[in-house]
PDB file of C-alpha atoms in Angstrom:
ATOM      1  CA  UNK A   1      -0.074   0.024   0.128  1.00 85.00           C
ATOM      2  CA  UNK A   2       1.331   3.548  -0.934  1.00 85.00           C
ATOM      3  CA  UNK A   3       1.931   5.643   1.966  1.00 88.00           C
ATOM      4  CA  UNK A   4       0.868   9.478   1.722  1.00 87.00           C
ATOM      5  CA  UNK A   5       2.402  12.434   3.150  1.00 93.00           C
ATOM      6  CA  UNK A   6      -0.641  13.728   4.346  1.00 93.00           C
ATOM      7  CA  UNK A   7      -3.846  12.114   4.227  1.00 93.00           C
ATOM      8  CA  UNK A   8      -7.563  13.521   3.746  1.00 94.00           C
ATOM      9  CA  UNK A   9      -8.538  13.479   7.180  1.00 95.00           C
ATOM     10  CA  UNK A  10      -5.497  15.674   7.987  1.00 96.00           C
ATOM     11  CA  UNK A  11      -6.228  17.913   5.166  1.00 96.00           C
ATOM     12  CA  UNK A  12      -9.482  18.378   6.036  1.00 97.00           C
ATOM     13  CA  UNK A  13      -8.364  19.018  10.119  1.00 97.00           C
ATOM     14  CA  UNK A  14      -6.100  21.831   8.943  1.00 97.00           C
ATOM     15  CA  UNK A  15      -8.322  23.329   6.546  1.00 98.00           C
ATOM     16  CA  UNK A  16     -10.670  23.715   9.535  1.00 98.00           C
ATOM     17  CA  UNK A  17      -7.788  25.578  11.648  1.00 97.00           C
ATOM     18  CA  UNK A  18      -8.160  28.225   8.873  1.00 97.00           C
ATOM     19  CA  UNK A  19     -11.482  28.802   7.512  1.00 98.00           C
ATOM     20  CA  UNK A  20     -14.837  30.160   8.868  1.00 98.00           C
ATOM     21  CA  UNK A  21     -16.899  27.423  10.124  1.00 98.00           C
ATOM     22  CA  UNK A  22     -20.968  27.844  10.529  1.00 98.00           C
ATOM     23  CA  UNK A  23     -22.951  25.858  12.916  1.00 97.00           C
ATOM     24  CA  UNK A  24     -26.388  24.341  11.433  1.00 98.00           C
ATOM     25  CA  UNK A  25     -28.429  26.260  13.387  1.00 97.00           C
ATOM     26  CA  UNK A  26     -26.828  29.676  12.646  1.00 98.00           C
ATOM     27  CA  UNK A  27     -26.934  28.574   9.216  1.00 98.00           C
ATOM     28  CA  UNK A  28     -30.772  27.691   9.057  1.00 98.00           C
ATOM     29  CA  UNK A  29     -31.467  31.350  10.614  1.00 97.00           C
ATOM     30  CA  UNK A  30     -29.250  32.756   7.413  1.00 97.00           C
ATOM     31  CA  UNK A  31     -31.418  30.884   4.963  1.00 97.00           C
ATOM     32  CA  UNK A  32     -33.819  34.110   3.971  1.00 96.00           C
ATOM     33  CA  UNK A  33     -30.772  36.547   4.242  1.00 98.00           C
ATOM     34  CA  UNK A  34     -30.715  38.410   1.259  1.00 97.00           C
ATOM     35  CA  UNK A  35     -26.839  39.094   1.893  1.00 98.00           C
ATOM     36  CA  UNK A  36     -26.287  35.447   2.060  1.00 98.00           C
ATOM     37  CA  UNK A  37     -25.494  33.088  -0.628  1.00 98.00           C
ATOM     38  CA  UNK A  38     -25.700  29.195   0.278  1.00 98.00           C
ATOM     39  CA  UNK A  39     -23.634  27.179  -2.222  1.00 98.00           C
ATOM     40  CA  UNK A  40     -24.283  23.427  -2.688  1.00 98.00           C
ATOM     41  CA  UNK A  41     -20.755  21.225  -3.722  1.00 98.00           C
ATOM     42  CA  UNK A  42     -22.471  17.889  -3.951  1.00 97.00           C
ATOM     43  CA  UNK A  43     -23.240  15.567  -6.874  1.00 95.00           C
ATOM     44  CA  UNK A  44     -26.058  16.136  -8.594  1.00 94.00           C
ATOM     45  CA  UNK A  45     -27.619  12.625  -7.467  1.00 94.00           C
ATOM     46  CA  UNK A  46     -27.140  13.774  -3.859  1.00 95.00           C
ATOM     47  CA  UNK A  47     -29.513  16.700  -4.140  1.00 95.00           C
ATOM     48  CA  UNK A  48     -32.065  14.671  -5.863  1.00 94.00           C
ATOM     49  CA  UNK A  49     -31.607  11.731  -3.396  1.00 94.00           C
ATOM     50  CA  UNK A  50     -31.683  14.041   0.181  1.00 95.00           C
ATOM     51  CA  UNK A  51     -33.525  17.188  -1.459  1.00 96.00           C
ATOM     52  CA  UNK A  52     -31.481  20.572  -0.643  1.00 97.00           C
ATOM     53  CA  UNK A  53     -31.448  23.991   1.341  1.00 98.00           C
ATOM     54  CA  UNK A  54     -34.215  25.898  -0.858  1.00 97.00           C
ATOM     55  CA  UNK A  55     -32.727  28.591  -2.204  1.00 96.00           C
ATOM     56  CA  UNK A  56     -29.159  27.526  -2.459  1.00 97.00           C
ATOM     57  CA  UNK A  57     -27.222  27.678  -5.744  1.00 98.00           C
ATOM     58  CA  UNK A  58     -25.526  24.254  -6.694  1.00 97.00           C
ATOM     59  CA  UNK A  59     -21.680  24.747  -7.815  1.00 97.00           C
ATOM     60  CA  UNK A  60     -20.323  20.679  -8.651  1.00 94.00           C
ATOM     61  CA  UNK A  61     -17.100  20.677  -6.197  1.00 95.00           C
ATOM     62  CA  UNK A  62     -15.086  20.045  -9.661  1.00 94.00           C
ATOM     63  CA  UNK A  63     -16.003  23.508 -11.242  1.00 96.00           C
ATOM     64  CA  UNK A  64     -15.771  25.741  -8.121  1.00 97.00           C
ATOM     65  CA  UNK A  65     -12.305  27.642  -8.554  1.00 97.00           C
ATOM     66  CA  UNK A  66     -13.185  27.920 -12.498  1.00 98.00           C
ATOM     67  CA  UNK A  67     -16.610  29.408 -11.483  1.00 98.00           C
ATOM     68  CA  UNK A  68     -15.349  31.591  -8.953  1.00 98.00           C
ATOM     69  CA  UNK A  69     -12.531  32.869 -10.751  1.00 98.00           C
ATOM     70  CA  UNK A  70     -13.525  36.229 -12.852  1.00 97.00           C
ATOM     71  CA  UNK A  71     -10.648  35.262 -15.643  1.00 97.00           C
ATOM     72  CA  UNK A  72     -11.860  31.998 -16.168  1.00 98.00           C
ATOM     73  CA  UNK A  73     -13.693  31.376 -19.187  1.00 98.00           C
ATOM     74  CA  UNK A  74     -16.265  29.429 -16.791  1.00 98.00           C
ATOM     75  CA  UNK A  75     -17.133  32.593 -14.338  1.00 98.00           C
ATOM     76  CA  UNK A  76     -20.698  32.495 -12.828  1.00 98.00           C
ATOM     77  CA  UNK A  77     -21.941  36.058 -11.873  1.00 98.00           C
ATOM     78  CA  UNK A  78     -23.398  34.890  -8.846  1.00 98.00           C
ATOM     79  CA  UNK A  79     -19.719  34.982  -7.415  1.00 98.00           C
ATOM     80  CA  UNK A  80     -19.455  38.545  -8.275  1.00 98.00           C
ATOM     81  CA  UNK A  81     -21.451  39.838  -5.757  1.00 97.00           C
ATOM     82  CA  UNK A  82     -20.680  41.057  -2.296  1.00 97.00           C
ATOM     83  CA  UNK A  83     -22.215  38.880  -0.423  1.00 98.00           C
ATOM     84  CA  UNK A  84     -21.540  36.109   2.378  1.00 98.00           C
ATOM     85  CA  UNK A  85     -20.961  32.794   0.896  1.00 98.00           C
ATOM     86  CA  UNK A  86     -21.612  29.590   2.914  1.00 98.00           C
ATOM     87  CA  UNK A  87     -20.411  26.384   0.877  1.00 98.00           C
ATOM     88  CA  UNK A  88     -21.799  22.973   2.237  1.00 98.00           C
ATOM     89  CA  UNK A  89     -21.486  19.445   1.040  1.00 98.00           C
ATOM     90  CA  UNK A  90     -22.954  16.314   2.919  1.00 97.00           C
ATOM     91  CA  UNK A  91     -20.571  16.013   6.326  1.00 97.00           C
ATOM     92  CA  UNK A  92     -18.620  19.199   6.031  1.00 97.00           C
ATOM     93  CA  UNK A  93     -15.194  17.412   4.702  1.00 97.00           C
ATOM     94  CA  UNK A  94     -15.571  18.564   0.732  1.00 98.00           C
ATOM     95  CA  UNK A  95     -16.945  22.022   1.588  1.00 98.00           C
ATOM     96  CA  UNK A  96     -13.629  22.611   4.172  1.00 98.00           C
ATOM     97  CA  UNK A  97     -11.129  21.898   1.512  1.00 98.00           C
ATOM     98  CA  UNK A  98     -13.356  24.031  -0.845  1.00 98.00           C
ATOM     99  CA  UNK A  99     -13.570  26.782   0.928  1.00 98.00           C
ATOM    100  CA  UNK A 100      -9.632  26.792   2.341  1.00 98.00           C
ATOM    101  CA  UNK A 101      -8.946  26.696  -1.947  1.00 98.00           C
ATOM    102  CA  UNK A 102     -11.202  29.301  -2.448  1.00 98.00           C
ATOM    103  CA  UNK A 103      -9.336  31.682   0.573  1.00 98.00           C
ATOM    104  CA  UNK A 104      -6.070  30.807  -0.954  1.00 97.00           C
ATOM    105  CA  UNK A 105      -7.136  32.292  -4.413  1.00 97.00           C
ATOM    106  CA  UNK A 106      -8.310  35.091  -1.952  1.00 97.00           C
ATOM    107  CA  UNK A 107     -12.256  34.366  -2.153  1.00 97.00           C
ATOM    108  CA  UNK A 108     -13.405  34.886   1.163  1.00 96.00           C
ATOM    109  CA  UNK A 109     -16.117  32.217   2.155  1.00 98.00           C
ATOM    110  CA  UNK A 110     -17.352  30.325   4.819  1.00 98.00           C
ATOM    111  CA  UNK A 111     -18.618  26.115   4.966  1.00 98.00           C
ATOM    112  CA  UNK A 112     -21.510  24.995   6.997  1.00 98.00           C
ATOM    113  CA  UNK A 113     -19.590  22.660   9.723  1.00 97.00           C
ATOM    114  CA  UNK A 114     -21.646  19.515   9.644  1.00 96.00           C
ATOM    115  CA  UNK A 115     -22.620  19.666   6.337  1.00 97.00           C
ATOM    116  CA  UNK A 116     -26.297  18.554   4.860  1.00 97.00           C
ATOM    117  CA  UNK A 117     -26.400  15.701   7.170  1.00 94.00           C
ATOM    118  CA  UNK A 118     -27.283  17.616  10.101  1.00 93.00           C
ATOM    119  CA  UNK A 119     -29.629  20.225   8.382  1.00 97.00           C
ATOM    120  CA  UNK A 120     -32.997  18.290   8.088  1.00 94.00           C
ATOM    121  CA  UNK A 121     -32.452  16.976  11.699  1.00 95.00           C
ATOM    122  CA  UNK A 122     -31.928  20.207  13.231  1.00 96.00           C
ATOM    123  CA  UNK A 123     -34.970  21.871  11.970  1.00 96.00           C
ATOM    124  CA  UNK A 124     -33.624  23.073   8.325  1.00 97.00           C
ATOM    125  CA  UNK A 125     -35.851  23.332   5.445  1.00 97.00           C
ATOM    126  CA  UNK A 126     -35.556  20.935   2.879  1.00 97.00           C
ATOM    127  CA  UNK A 127     -36.667  21.261  -1.255  1.00 96.00           C
ATOM    128  CA  UNK A 128     -37.149  18.164  -2.927  1.00 93.00           C
ATOM    129  CA  UNK A 129     -37.419  17.875  -6.720  1.00 82.00           C
ATOM    130  CA  UNK A 130     -40.781  15.802  -7.785  1.00 70.00           C
ATOM    131  CA  UNK A 131     -39.487  13.012 -10.051  1.00 58.00           C
ATOM    132  CA  UNK A 132     -43.451  12.080 -10.701  1.00 54.00           C
ATOM    133  CA  UNK A 133     -43.675  14.984 -12.763  1.00 47.00           C
TER     134      UNK A 133
END
């Protein structure tokens, strides 16, 4: 088996030491805040299966750096807004790494500490896709 210099657990722990983490209950209170953009970086199948935070912007993890960079041909205008951006994934690992990378790029963002995994249990609103239509 190959030995790595650093494993993903350590990468996430290091990222969490230097980024802003938002507790689930606090983000629930921000859902309707027009100055907050919640960015869901989960795979589209995860959103379809488990639902998503109403009003959240879906940005697949693999495109984040390109969508945020105004010099990229893939830039998305949503990221030009002067708002608070809070990224989330399912458990907080991918979003921690994402926000650390964006911070390295000079983009100010935070992430949902426990991810979507505790969202509904703690009373967060969830929108689901009606697959019967």
